Every structure is written in C-alpha cells, then in structure tokens.
Amino acid sequence: MKRNALVFVVLFVAILAMLASGRYLDRVRKHGPIKLVGNVQGVPAPDFTLPALDGSKVSLSDFRGKAVLLNFWATWCPPCKIEMPWFEDLQKQYAKDGLVVLGVALDDSAPATIAKFASELGVNYQVLLGTDQVSDDYGDVQYLPTTFYIARDGTIVDKMTGLLDRKDIEEAVKKTLGVTPKVGSVLQNQAKAEVKAVAVKAVSAGDATR
Amino acid sequence: MRCLTALPLAALLLAGLALAQAFGDKPPVIMAPIGKVQVRAGASKTINLDFRIGSEFHINSHTPKSPLLIPTVLKLTTPEQVTVADVKYPAGQDMSFPFSPDEKLSVYSGDFSINAVLKTPANITAGTYPVNGELRFQACDHSACYPPRSIPVQFQLTVVK
C-alpha cells in the first residue's frame, strides 16, 4: 500500500516537472530565459538596444559609468504620468552628478502617439520603444510603473514598482549615484549572476506551471 | 531509510508549491456562469453577462475620458445565422484615485453587467449554437496598472421553433 502511494507521488511529481519544463523550454525558445526574478539587487542589468523616439538606437551599455534610472511606463497608465515630471526634474538636478533617465514605453500605441504624450508632459529624457523581449529580460514587467535603478558599474541597485512618493524616488537616485564601482566588483557580480542563474532555473520551472 | 521517507514528503511539498503557482495568476475580472439561454426562431434575446472585478482593482469603462485609456470592450463571435444586434455597456463611475486626486476617470469597479442582444432569423434551424468571444479590459489598482488583457466569454444559445 505504502509502495503504491510512493509510486503515485513520484509519477505525479514527474508529470508536473515535465509540464513545467515544457513550458519553460517553450518560453526559452520564444524569448530566451527570464534573466531577472526575485531580489535583483546587485545583479547585472540586462543590456538591450532599443529604438528611441528620434529614430536612433540606444543601448543600456552606452551609459556605463553613469547612474541610470530605467523607467517602464505606458500611455494607458495614469500613475506613470504622475512620476514622469519628477523624473524630468531629477534628470535636470542630478545630470551633473552622472544621472541618466531612460523611459521605456511598453505600449502598442504608434510612436507618434507616444511622442505626443511625452512631449505634452514636457519629458526631457530619452524615451525608448519597448519590446516583449526587454520586458521579459527585466523579469516580465507587468506592473506599471516599474523602475530599475542601475549603478555606474551596470548592476541593479534597486527595483521599485507602482507609484511612490517623489521623496522615495529621489532617495533611490541618490543611493544609485553614490554606488561606485569597487575593485573586484566584476568578479563578485559574476559570482552573483551564477547563483542567480541557478535560482532562475528553479523559479522559472515553477513559474512555467502557471 | 529516513531519506526514503522524506522523499515523498518533499515531493508533495514541491507539487503543492507548483500547484499554488499554477493558480496564483488570477485575472482581475471574472465572469459569472451563464445559465441556459433560449430564444424563439425569428426573435431577439437580450443576454445579461455579469462580471466581477477584484476588490483592489478598477477597469476603464467602455467610454474612458481619454483616447489613450483602453476601453472595456466585449467582442462576440456567433454562428452565421445568429447576429449580435447590440451590445449595451453600463455607464462608468466617475472616480478619482490616490495617484491622480484632481482627475476623474470613468471606471467600472465591483460588479457590472453588459447586455448583448442576439437576433435570429425565422428560418433558423432549431438547435444549440455556440457563442464565443472575449472581454478586453485594462485594470489598475491604487498605485499601478496592468497591461490590457482578455478573458473568454462563452455560452450556448438554444433556438426553439
């Protein structure tokens, strides 16, 4: 009787594992592995190259040595609209210290509509046209606004979701500007990335059953 | 021996976690089941489709106040002989939210109903016809918004002579 129960449990788990790995592999085939899940602090920010509203191509790696505020938003997201003027002010205030603000529009609207929206809000920072790939790379960004604070060495200092107080955003900017590359940080980051990769596989396998 | 005992327990725990994740991604809007829908051949029938929005969410009404906001839209696909004569949406509630206290948005929250009017010709064959479709909406909570998504809408229309 006990043996039958054990066989049943093992079979059940094997089926779940097969379903999970099937979904995971399907996702990997379509988009590559999800790179950021869970606590992302200290993890290298995934690089990307996206079209900007002015037609140029912009890569995150272009800004190595700068602190980057990477904000995911959409024209249909009213809370996103509240933060954008704050980002403009912060860009003006902290540009001399090395802050770069990048907006990534996760939006099906035409680029002209996105440009008009940004212009009406007086956006003075670069707005890029997001893709599913970059959303996936940043942990399947679903909840907007979502903002990543990226240090000068390309590692993530913080991730914030939902509308926050301007004070909290400014604190995160200051923290990001204060984080400077340290000797050996590259090696530390590589080690963290390897640990993360193992965790990602485990979480993605679970996530794939959804 | 202890390992052999612990193995099934660990397996059960993992399976439970996997199942919990599998059912963790509930949509913010669900549709109430529709009972039997019957119509006489040649007549029209108004069908009430009832939806419930999760307590922490709201969705844009069918007529949001800005063209940039994504309206709630019901799309139905019917067999050739059945036509969708009309879809009646409820008026939105004008509400302001912590993220924009000075701006009123036209939204649905809690429970709401959409009425779909289906029409059949007099010469339609008696029987059961599938009606499929989807409700597309875009939800937000008090501080953030989710991408637009759709939930399926399905029911059977029984035509009698």
mmCIF file of C-alpha atoms in Angstrom:
data_model
loop_
_atom_site.group_PDB
_atom_site.id
_atom_site.type_symbol
_atom_site.label_atom_id
_atom_site.label_comp_id
_atom_site.label_asym_id
_atom_site.label_seq_id
_atom_site.Cartn_x
_atom_site.Cartn_y
_atom_site.Cartn_z
ATOM 1 C CA MET A 1 0.000 0.000 0.000
ATOM 2 C CA LYS A 2 2.830 2.389 1.023
ATOM 3 C CA ARG A 3 4.710 1.469 -2.123
ATOM 4 C CA ASN A 4 1.684 2.299 -4.289
ATOM 5 C CA ALA A 5 1.391 5.702 -2.645
ATOM 6 C CA LEU A 6 5.077 6.364 -3.248
ATOM 7 C CA VAL A 7 4.761 5.391 -6.918
ATOM 8 C CA PHE A 8 1.716 7.660 -7.256
ATOM 9 C CA VAL A 9 3.543 10.621 -5.704
ATOM 10 C CA VAL A 10 6.639 10.102 -7.858
ATOM 11 C CA LEU A 11 4.506 9.868 -11.012
ATOM 12 C CA PHE A 12 2.547 12.982 -10.023
ATOM 13 C CA VAL A 13 5.726 14.973 -9.433
ATOM 14 C CA ALA A 14 7.264 13.672 -12.671
ATOM 15 C CA ILE A 15 4.213 14.825 -14.656
ATOM 16 C CA LEU A 16 4.334 18.258 -13.003
ATOM 17 C CA ALA A 17 8.051 18.514 -13.697
ATOM 18 C CA MET A 18 7.507 17.594 -17.348
ATOM 19 C CA LEU A 19 4.737 20.207 -17.695
ATOM 20 C CA ALA A 20 6.902 22.818 -16.023
ATOM 21 C CA SER A 21 9.990 22.095 -18.086
ATOM 22 C CA GLY A 22 7.888 22.020 -21.277
ATOM 23 C CA ARG A 23 6.512 25.487 -20.568
ATOM 24 C CA TYR A 24 9.960 26.740 -19.559
ATOM 25 C CA LEU A 25 11.605 25.404 -22.713
ATOM 26 C CA ASP A 26 8.809 26.865 -24.833
ATOM 27 C CA ARG A 27 9.383 30.250 -23.238
ATOM 28 C CA VAL A 28 13.158 29.988 -23.644
ATOM 29 C CA ARG A 29 12.667 29.118 -27.319
ATOM 30 C CA LYS A 30 10.485 32.191 -27.824
ATOM 31 C CA HIS A 31 12.224 34.808 -25.706
ATOM 32 C CA GLY A 32 15.328 33.332 -24.099
ATOM 33 C CA PRO A 33 15.474 32.738 -20.342
ATOM 34 C CA ILE A 34 13.983 35.305 -17.990
ATOM 35 C CA LYS A 35 17.008 36.955 -16.521
ATOM 36 C CA LEU A 36 15.644 38.833 -13.544
ATOM 37 C CA VAL A 37 13.419 37.348 -10.877
ATOM 38 C CA GLY A 38 13.118 37.805 -7.144
ATOM 39 C CA ASN A 39 15.604 40.090 -5.433
ATOM 40 C CA VAL A 40 17.551 41.734 -8.225
ATOM 41 C CA GLN A 41 19.825 43.960 -6.155
ATOM 42 C CA GLY A 42 23.468 43.545 -7.200
ATOM 43 C CA VAL A 43 22.560 41.650 -10.371
ATOM 44 C CA PRO A 44 23.941 42.991 -13.691
ATOM 45 C CA ALA A 45 21.199 44.842 -15.558
ATOM 46 C CA PRO A 46 20.465 43.043 -18.857
ATOM 47 C CA ASP A 47 21.768 45.045 -21.789
ATOM 48 C CA PHE A 48 19.402 45.999 -24.599
ATOM 49 C CA THR A 49 19.327 48.023 -27.771
ATOM 50 C CA LEU A 50 16.019 49.770 -28.437
ATOM 51 C CA PRO A 51 14.793 52.385 -30.912
ATOM 52 C CA ALA A 52 14.342 55.859 -29.463
ATOM 53 C CA LEU A 53 11.560 58.229 -30.469
ATOM 54 C CA ASP A 54 14.045 60.229 -32.570
ATOM 55 C CA GLY A 55 14.832 57.121 -34.634
ATOM 56 C CA SER A 56 18.258 56.458 -33.103
ATOM 57 C CA LYS A 57 19.231 53.173 -31.448
ATOM 58 C CA VAL A 58 20.058 53.286 -27.764
ATOM 59 C CA SER A 59 21.818 50.599 -25.720
ATOM 60 C CA LEU A 60 21.969 50.450 -21.961
ATOM 61 C CA SER A 61 25.692 49.754 -22.233
ATOM 62 C CA ASP A 62 26.122 53.208 -23.852
ATOM 63 C CA PHE A 63 25.700 54.625 -20.360
ATOM 64 C CA ARG A 64 28.294 52.552 -18.476
ATOM 65 C CA GLY A 65 29.897 54.891 -15.938
ATOM 66 C CA LYS A 66 26.587 56.739 -15.441
ATOM 67 C CA ALA A 67 23.820 56.023 -12.950
ATOM 68 C CA VAL A 68 20.688 55.049 -14.890
ATOM 69 C CA LEU A 69 17.066 55.405 -13.836
ATOM 70 C CA LEU A 70 15.270 52.973 -16.155
ATOM 71 C CA ASN A 71 11.514 53.555 -16.042
ATOM 72 C CA PHE A 72 8.995 51.229 -17.725
ATOM 73 C CA TRP A 73 5.714 53.001 -18.463
ATOM 74 C CA ALA A 74 2.762 53.150 -20.881
ATOM 75 C CA THR A 75 0.428 55.828 -22.208
ATOM 76 C CA TRP A 76 -2.554 53.927 -20.730
ATOM 77 C CA CYS A 77 -1.073 54.038 -17.224
ATOM 78 C CA PRO A 78 -2.296 57.106 -15.265
ATOM 79 C CA PRO A 79 0.094 56.552 -12.298
ATOM 80 C CA CYS A 80 3.047 56.561 -14.740
ATOM 81 C CA LYS A 81 2.014 60.059 -15.816
ATOM 82 C CA ILE A 82 2.457 61.345 -12.263
ATOM 83 C CA GLU A 83 6.069 60.204 -11.989
ATOM 84 C CA MET A 84 7.316 61.451 -15.344
ATOM 85 C CA PRO A 85 7.578 65.165 -14.424
ATOM 86 C CA TRP A 86 9.502 64.106 -11.297
ATOM 87 C CA PHE A 87 11.967 62.210 -13.490
ATOM 88 C CA GLU A 88 12.386 65.338 -15.623
ATOM 89 C CA ASP A 89 13.249 67.376 -12.524
ATOM 90 C CA LEU A 90 15.619 64.704 -11.220
ATOM 91 C CA GLN A 91 17.361 64.494 -14.588
ATOM 92 C CA LYS A 92 17.908 68.289 -14.526
ATOM 93 C CA GLN A 93 19.024 68.254 -10.903
ATOM 94 C CA TYR A 94 21.378 65.270 -10.984
ATOM 95 C CA ALA A 95 22.644 65.173 -14.585
ATOM 96 C CA LYS A 96 25.841 66.916 -13.455
ATOM 97 C CA ASP A 97 26.397 64.063 -10.979
ATOM 98 C CA GLY A 98 26.044 61.461 -13.693
ATOM 99 C CA LEU A 99 22.328 60.571 -13.707
ATOM 100 C CA VAL A 100 20.687 59.441 -16.937
ATOM 101 C CA VAL A 101 16.940 58.830 -17.094
ATOM 102 C CA LEU A 102 15.653 56.406 -19.731
ATOM 103 C CA GLY A 103 11.944 55.797 -20.252
ATOM 104 C CA VAL A 104 10.862 52.547 -21.909
ATOM 105 C CA ALA A 105 7.324 52.670 -23.287
ATOM 106 C CA LEU A 106 5.647 49.246 -23.104
ATOM 107 C CA ASP A 107 2.863 50.323 -25.353
ATOM 108 C CA ASP A 108 1.081 49.232 -28.508
ATOM 109 C CA SER A 109 0.401 52.852 -29.465
ATOM 110 C CA ALA A 110 2.077 54.333 -32.534
ATOM 111 C CA PRO A 111 5.445 56.023 -31.892
ATOM 112 C CA ALA A 112 3.844 59.363 -32.876
ATOM 113 C CA THR A 113 1.222 58.944 -30.137
ATOM 114 C CA ILE A 114 3.888 58.065 -27.576
ATOM 115 C CA ALA A 115 5.974 61.055 -28.685
ATOM 116 C CA LYS A 116 2.984 63.402 -28.390
ATOM 117 C CA PHE A 117 2.169 62.067 -24.927
ATOM 118 C CA ALA A 118 5.773 62.509 -23.752
ATOM 119 C CA SER A 119 6.000 65.965 -25.307
ATOM 120 C CA GLU A 120 2.787 67.115 -23.587
ATOM 121 C CA LEU A 121 4.293 66.082 -20.262
ATOM 122 C CA GLY A 122 7.450 68.025 -21.135
ATOM 123 C CA VAL A 123 9.637 64.917 -20.988
ATOM 124 C CA ASN A 124 13.280 65.940 -21.439
ATOM 125 C CA TYR A 125 14.834 62.481 -21.203
ATOM 126 C CA GLN A 126 15.147 59.767 -23.833
ATOM 127 C CA VAL A 127 12.076 57.638 -24.426
ATOM 128 C CA LEU A 128 12.657 54.225 -25.983
ATOM 129 C CA LEU A 129 10.139 51.910 -27.621
ATOM 130 C CA GLY A 130 9.999 48.746 -25.516
ATOM 131 C CA THR A 131 9.599 45.181 -26.704
ATOM 132 C CA ASP A 132 8.370 41.919 -25.168
ATOM 133 C CA GLN A 133 11.983 40.788 -25.141
ATOM 134 C CA VAL A 134 13.182 43.625 -22.926
ATOM 135 C CA SER A 135 10.135 43.216 -20.682
ATOM 136 C CA ASP A 136 10.982 39.518 -20.303
ATOM 137 C CA ASP A 137 14.663 40.253 -19.727
ATOM 138 C CA TYR A 138 13.710 42.525 -16.837
ATOM 139 C CA GLY A 139 11.592 39.839 -15.180
ATOM 140 C CA ASP A 140 8.391 40.063 -17.255
ATOM 141 C CA VAL A 141 7.464 43.657 -16.390
ATOM 142 C CA GLN A 142 3.686 43.617 -15.953
ATOM 143 C CA TYR A 143 3.061 46.105 -13.197
ATOM 144 C CA LEU A 144 3.486 49.712 -14.365
ATOM 145 C CA PRO A 145 5.214 51.919 -13.458
ATOM 146 C CA THR A 146 8.288 49.802 -12.713
ATOM 147 C CA THR A 147 11.657 51.484 -12.276
ATOM 148 C CA PHE A 148 15.130 49.991 -12.069
ATOM 149 C CA TYR A 149 17.981 51.989 -10.547
ATOM 150 C CA ILE A 150 21.244 50.943 -12.174
ATOM 151 C CA ALA A 151 24.659 51.811 -10.765
ATOM 152 C CA ARG A 152 27.600 53.124 -12.750
ATOM 153 C CA ASP A 153 29.051 49.607 -12.966
ATOM 154 C CA GLY A 154 25.857 48.281 -14.583
ATOM 155 C CA THR A 155 24.479 46.450 -11.548
ATOM 156 C CA ILE A 156 20.965 46.948 -10.249
ATOM 157 C CA VAL A 157 20.774 48.955 -7.040
ATOM 158 C CA ASP A 158 17.017 48.793 -6.627
ATOM 159 C CA LYS A 159 13.729 47.936 -8.317
ATOM 160 C CA MET A 160 10.541 49.837 -7.457
ATOM 161 C CA THR A 161 7.037 49.041 -8.672
ATOM 162 C CA GLY A 162 3.928 51.166 -8.533
ATOM 163 C CA LEU A 163 3.665 54.875 -7.893
ATOM 164 C CA LEU A 164 5.831 56.009 -4.990
ATOM 165 C CA ASP A 165 6.464 59.306 -3.249
ATOM 166 C CA ARG A 166 8.838 61.621 -5.035
ATOM 167 C CA LYS A 167 10.962 61.577 -1.870
ATOM 168 C CA ASP A 168 11.465 57.791 -2.152
ATOM 169 C CA ILE A 169 12.423 58.121 -5.817
ATOM 170 C CA GLU A 170 14.948 60.847 -5.056
ATOM 171 C CA GLU A 171 16.426 58.758 -2.245
ATOM 172 C CA ALA A 172 16.863 55.858 -4.668
ATOM 173 C CA VAL A 173 18.538 58.196 -7.178
ATOM 174 C CA LYS A 174 20.972 59.450 -4.519
ATOM 175 C CA LYS A 175 21.719 55.890 -3.445
ATOM 176 C CA THR A 176 22.349 54.913 -7.073
ATOM 177 C CA LEU A 177 24.622 57.878 -7.694
ATOM 178 C CA GLY A 178 26.565 57.016 -4.551
ATOM 179 C CA VAL A 179 27.262 53.463 -5.619
ATOM 180 C CA THR A 180 30.685 53.464 -7.298
ATOM 181 C CA PRO A 181 32.468 50.518 -8.889
ATOM 182 C CA LYS A 182 34.681 48.730 -6.414
ATOM 183 C CA VAL A 183 37.774 46.646 -7.079
ATOM 184 C CA GLY A 184 36.657 43.100 -7.617
ATOM 185 C CA SER A 185 33.015 44.064 -8.140
ATOM 186 C CA VAL A 186 33.041 42.455 -11.575
ATOM 187 C CA LEU A 187 34.093 39.133 -10.094
ATOM 188 C CA GLN A 188 31.517 39.484 -7.319
ATOM 189 C CA ASN A 189 28.836 40.238 -9.894
ATOM 190 C CA GLN A 190 29.793 37.226 -11.969
ATOM 191 C CA ALA A 191 29.510 35.013 -8.899
ATOM 192 C CA LYS A 192 26.123 36.554 -8.042
ATOM 193 C CA ALA A 193 24.933 36.072 -11.621
ATOM 194 C CA GLU A 194 25.881 32.402 -11.498
ATOM 195 C CA VAL A 195 23.996 31.912 -8.218
ATOM 196 C CA LYS A 196 21.071 33.813 -9.722
ATOM 197 C CA ALA A 197 21.088 31.661 -12.862
ATOM 198 C CA VAL A 198 20.609 28.548 -10.728
ATOM 199 C CA ALA A 199 17.778 30.244 -8.820
ATOM 200 C CA VAL A 200 16.195 31.458 -12.055
ATOM 201 C CA LYS A 201 16.080 27.934 -13.441
ATOM 202 C CA ALA A 202 14.318 26.685 -10.309
ATOM 203 C CA VAL A 203 11.841 29.592 -10.173
ATOM 204 C CA SER A 204 11.169 29.546 -13.911
ATOM 205 C CA ALA A 205 10.422 25.849 -13.758
ATOM 206 C CA GLY A 206 7.836 26.611 -11.081
ATOM 207 C CA ASP A 207 6.607 29.699 -12.954
ATOM 208 C CA ALA A 208 6.170 27.634 -16.091
ATOM 209 C CA THR A 209 3.381 25.654 -14.474
ATOM 210 C CA ARG A 210 1.233 28.803 -14.320
ATOM 211 C CA MET B 1 15.693 4.946 5.233
ATOM 212 C CA ARG B 2 14.955 8.415 6.553
ATOM 213 C CA CYS B 3 15.753 9.770 3.107
ATOM 214 C CA LEU B 4 13.200 7.413 1.587
ATOM 215 C CA THR B 5 10.538 8.701 3.986
ATOM 216 C CA ALA B 6 11.465 12.319 3.423
ATOM 217 C CA LEU B 7 11.459 11.990 -0.362
ATOM 218 C CA PRO B 8 7.684 11.650 -0.831
ATOM 219 C CA LEU B 9 7.077 14.455 1.665
ATOM 220 C CA ALA B 10 9.459 16.749 -0.191
ATOM 221 C CA ALA B 11 7.839 15.722 -3.464
ATOM 222 C CA LEU B 12 4.391 16.569 -2.104
ATOM 223 C CA LEU B 13 5.626 19.920 -0.856
ATOM 224 C CA LEU B 14 7.136 20.752 -4.249
ATOM 225 C CA ALA B 15 3.992 19.626 -6.042
ATOM 226 C CA GLY B 16 1.883 21.789 -3.729
ATOM 227 C CA LEU B 17 4.095 24.789 -4.426
ATOM 228 C CA ALA B 18 3.856 24.174 -8.165
ATOM 229 C CA LEU B 19 0.064 23.959 -7.996
ATOM 230 C CA ALA B 20 -0.146 27.072 -5.840
ATOM 231 C CA GLN B 21 1.813 28.923 -8.511
ATOM 232 C CA ALA B 22 -0.341 27.435 -11.239
ATOM 233 C CA PHE B 23 -3.467 29.001 -9.731
ATOM 234 C CA GLY B 24 -1.827 32.159 -8.401
ATOM 235 C CA ASP B 25 -2.260 34.257 -11.545
ATOM 236 C CA LYS B 26 -5.963 35.026 -11.345
ATOM 237 C CA PRO B 27 -7.337 37.669 -13.718
ATOM 238 C CA PRO B 28 -8.636 40.826 -12.028
ATOM 239 C CA VAL B 29 -12.018 40.282 -13.722
ATOM 240 C CA ILE B 30 -14.084 37.107 -13.748
ATOM 241 C CA MET B 31 -17.351 36.300 -15.474
ATOM 242 C CA ALA B 32 -20.354 34.718 -13.769
ATOM 243 C CA PRO B 33 -21.533 31.470 -15.351
ATOM 244 C CA ILE B 34 -24.412 31.874 -17.789
ATOM 245 C CA GLY B 35 -27.420 29.625 -17.428
ATOM 246 C CA LYS B 36 -29.461 28.216 -20.277
ATOM 247 C CA VAL B 37 -30.099 30.831 -22.964
ATOM 248 C CA GLN B 38 -33.131 30.116 -25.117
ATOM 249 C CA VAL B 39 -34.619 32.102 -27.988
ATOM 250 C CA ARG B 40 -37.515 31.532 -30.325
ATOM 251 C CA ALA B 41 -36.599 31.426 -34.024
ATOM 252 C CA GLY B 42 -37.089 34.858 -35.575
ATOM 253 C CA ALA B 43 -36.858 36.651 -32.242
ATOM 254 C CA SER B 44 -34.236 38.648 -30.388
ATOM 255 C CA LYS B 45 -32.852 37.830 -26.972
ATOM 256 C CA THR B 46 -31.079 40.090 -24.507
ATOM 257 C CA ILE B 47 -28.410 38.240 -22.562
ATOM 258 C CA ASN B 48 -27.027 39.644 -19.319
ATOM 259 C CA LEU B 49 -23.347 38.977 -18.928
ATOM 260 C CA ASP B 50 -22.270 39.549 -15.334
ATOM 261 C CA PHE B 51 -18.686 40.326 -14.380
ATOM 262 C CA ARG B 52 -16.934 40.830 -11.063
ATOM 263 C CA ILE B 53 -13.808 42.932 -10.603
ATOM 264 C CA GLY B 54 -11.414 42.072 -7.760
ATOM 265 C CA SER B 55 -11.882 44.388 -4.782
ATOM 266 C CA GLU B 56 -8.496 46.097 -5.148
ATOM 267 C CA PHE B 57 -8.899 46.811 -8.881
ATOM 268 C CA HIS B 58 -10.834 49.038 -11.230
ATOM 269 C CA ILE B 59 -11.012 48.899 -15.030
ATOM 270 C CA ASN B 60 -11.734 51.620 -17.583
ATOM 271 C CA SER B 61 -15.385 51.874 -18.615
ATOM 272 C CA HIS B 62 -16.426 51.425 -22.248
ATOM 273 C CA THR B 63 -16.101 55.203 -22.658
ATOM 274 C CA PRO B 64 -12.988 56.361 -20.782
ATOM 275 C CA LYS B 65 -12.329 60.091 -20.651
ATOM 276 C CA SER B 66 -9.091 59.950 -22.641
ATOM 277 C CA PRO B 67 -8.452 58.319 -26.024
ATOM 278 C CA LEU B 68 -5.190 56.972 -24.582
ATOM 279 C CA LEU B 69 -7.016 54.882 -21.989
ATOM 280 C CA ILE B 70 -8.068 51.424 -23.113
ATOM 281 C CA PRO B 71 -11.852 50.898 -23.050
ATOM 282 C CA THR B 72 -13.608 47.766 -21.871
ATOM 283 C CA VAL B 73 -14.923 46.011 -24.967
ATOM 284 C CA LEU B 74 -16.981 42.864 -25.431
ATOM 285 C CA LYS B 75 -16.477 41.021 -28.709
ATOM 286 C CA LEU B 76 -18.758 38.133 -29.620
ATOM 287 C CA THR B 77 -18.420 35.678 -32.481
ATOM 288 C CA THR B 78 -21.656 33.972 -33.449
ATOM 289 C CA PRO B 79 -22.601 31.294 -35.971
ATOM 290 C CA GLU B 80 -23.606 32.679 -39.376
ATOM 291 C CA GLN B 81 -27.358 32.654 -38.705
ATOM 292 C CA VAL B 82 -27.141 34.438 -35.369
ATOM 293 C CA THR B 83 -26.307 38.148 -35.290
ATOM 294 C CA VAL B 84 -25.245 40.444 -32.499
ATOM 295 C CA ALA B 85 -27.802 43.256 -32.840
ATOM 296 C CA ASP B 86 -26.460 45.383 -29.983
ATOM 297 C CA VAL B 87 -24.115 45.452 -27.002
ATOM 298 C CA LYS B 88 -25.153 47.718 -24.135
ATOM 299 C CA TYR B 89 -22.497 48.781 -21.655
ATOM 300 C CA PRO B 90 -23.198 50.322 -18.267
ATOM 301 C CA ALA B 91 -22.195 53.944 -17.673
ATOM 302 C CA GLY B 92 -18.856 54.288 -15.936
ATOM 303 C CA GLN B 93 -18.480 55.706 -12.448
ATOM 304 C CA ASP B 94 -16.513 58.961 -12.324
ATOM 305 C CA MET B 95 -13.874 58.326 -9.698
ATOM 306 C CA SER B 96 -10.585 59.875 -8.628
ATOM 307 C CA PHE B 97 -7.716 57.836 -7.240
ATOM 308 C CA PRO B 98 -4.735 58.483 -4.940
ATOM 309 C CA PHE B 99 -2.411 58.552 -7.956
ATOM 310 C CA SER B 100 -4.375 61.409 -9.510
ATOM 311 C CA PRO B 101 -6.698 63.057 -6.966
ATOM 312 C CA ASP B 102 -7.576 66.016 -9.234
ATOM 313 C CA GLU B 103 -8.553 63.898 -12.229
ATOM 314 C CA LYS B 104 -11.745 61.871 -12.565
ATOM 315 C CA LEU B 105 -11.609 58.642 -14.524
ATOM 316 C CA SER B 106 -14.616 56.762 -15.904
ATOM 317 C CA VAL B 107 -14.292 53.260 -14.493
ATOM 318 C CA TYR B 108 -16.062 50.079 -13.512
ATOM 319 C CA SER B 109 -15.430 48.539 -10.115
ATOM 320 C CA GLY B 110 -17.127 45.759 -8.156
ATOM 321 C CA ASP B 111 -19.842 44.051 -10.198
ATOM 322 C CA PHE B 112 -21.075 45.182 -13.590
ATOM 323 C CA SER B 113 -23.219 43.761 -16.395
ATOM 324 C CA ILE B 114 -23.093 44.032 -20.155
ATOM 325 C CA ASN B 115 -26.211 43.244 -22.177
ATOM 326 C CA ALA B 116 -25.785 41.581 -25.543
ATOM 327 C CA VAL B 117 -28.773 41.451 -27.879
ATOM 328 C CA LEU B 118 -28.734 38.432 -30.194
ATOM 329 C CA LYS B 119 -31.086 38.116 -33.160
ATOM 330 C CA THR B 120 -32.128 35.007 -35.047
ATOM 331 C CA PRO B 121 -33.918 34.714 -38.421
ATOM 332 C CA ALA B 122 -37.296 32.964 -38.664
ATOM 333 C CA ASN B 123 -35.846 30.225 -40.875
ATOM 334 C CA ILE B 124 -33.051 29.239 -38.497
ATOM 335 C CA THR B 125 -32.852 25.531 -37.698
ATOM 336 C CA ALA B 126 -33.770 24.662 -34.124
ATOM 337 C CA GLY B 127 -30.794 23.565 -32.093
ATOM 338 C CA THR B 128 -27.918 24.725 -29.961
ATOM 339 C CA TYR B 129 -25.457 27.303 -31.271
ATOM 340 C CA PRO B 130 -22.138 28.185 -29.624
ATOM 341 C CA VAL B 131 -21.390 31.843 -28.966
ATOM 342 C CA ASN B 132 -17.759 32.684 -28.243
ATOM 343 C CA GLY B 133 -15.982 35.896 -27.544
ATOM 344 C CA GLU B 134 -13.890 37.850 -25.132
ATOM 345 C CA LEU B 135 -13.993 40.772 -22.751
ATOM 346 C CA ARG B 136 -10.973 43.026 -23.178
ATOM 347 C CA PHE B 137 -10.106 45.367 -20.343
ATOM 348 C CA GLN B 138 -7.246 47.171 -18.703
ATOM 349 C CA ALA B 139 -7.029 47.106 -14.924
ATOM 350 C CA CYS B 140 -5.291 49.294 -12.361
ATOM 351 C CA ASP B 141 -5.100 49.270 -8.599
ATOM 352 C CA HIS B 142 -4.453 52.218 -6.278
ATOM 353 C CA SER B 143 -0.849 52.721 -7.443
ATOM 354 C CA ALA B 144 -0.169 50.844 -10.661
ATOM 355 C CA CYS B 145 -1.665 49.445 -13.844
ATOM 356 C CA TYR B 146 -1.586 46.105 -15.637
ATOM 357 C CA PRO B 147 -1.354 45.586 -19.407
ATOM 358 C CA PRO B 148 -4.632 45.071 -21.254
ATOM 359 C CA ARG B 149 -5.856 41.503 -21.193
ATOM 360 C CA SER B 150 -8.860 39.452 -22.230
ATOM 361 C CA ILE B 151 -10.975 36.791 -20.612
ATOM 362 C CA PRO B 152 -13.061 34.340 -22.634
ATOM 363 C CA VAL B 153 -16.837 34.666 -22.883
ATOM 364 C CA GLN B 154 -18.638 31.514 -23.942
ATOM 365 C CA PHE B 155 -22.193 30.271 -23.839
ATOM 366 C CA GLN B 156 -24.697 28.175 -25.762
ATOM 367 C CA LEU B 157 -27.742 29.660 -27.451
ATOM 368 C CA THR B 158 -30.660 27.278 -27.835
ATOM 369 C CA VAL B 159 -33.060 28.117 -30.657
ATOM 370 C CA VAL B 160 -36.585 26.694 -30.447
ATOM 371 C CA LYS B 161 -39.387 26.834 -33.024
#
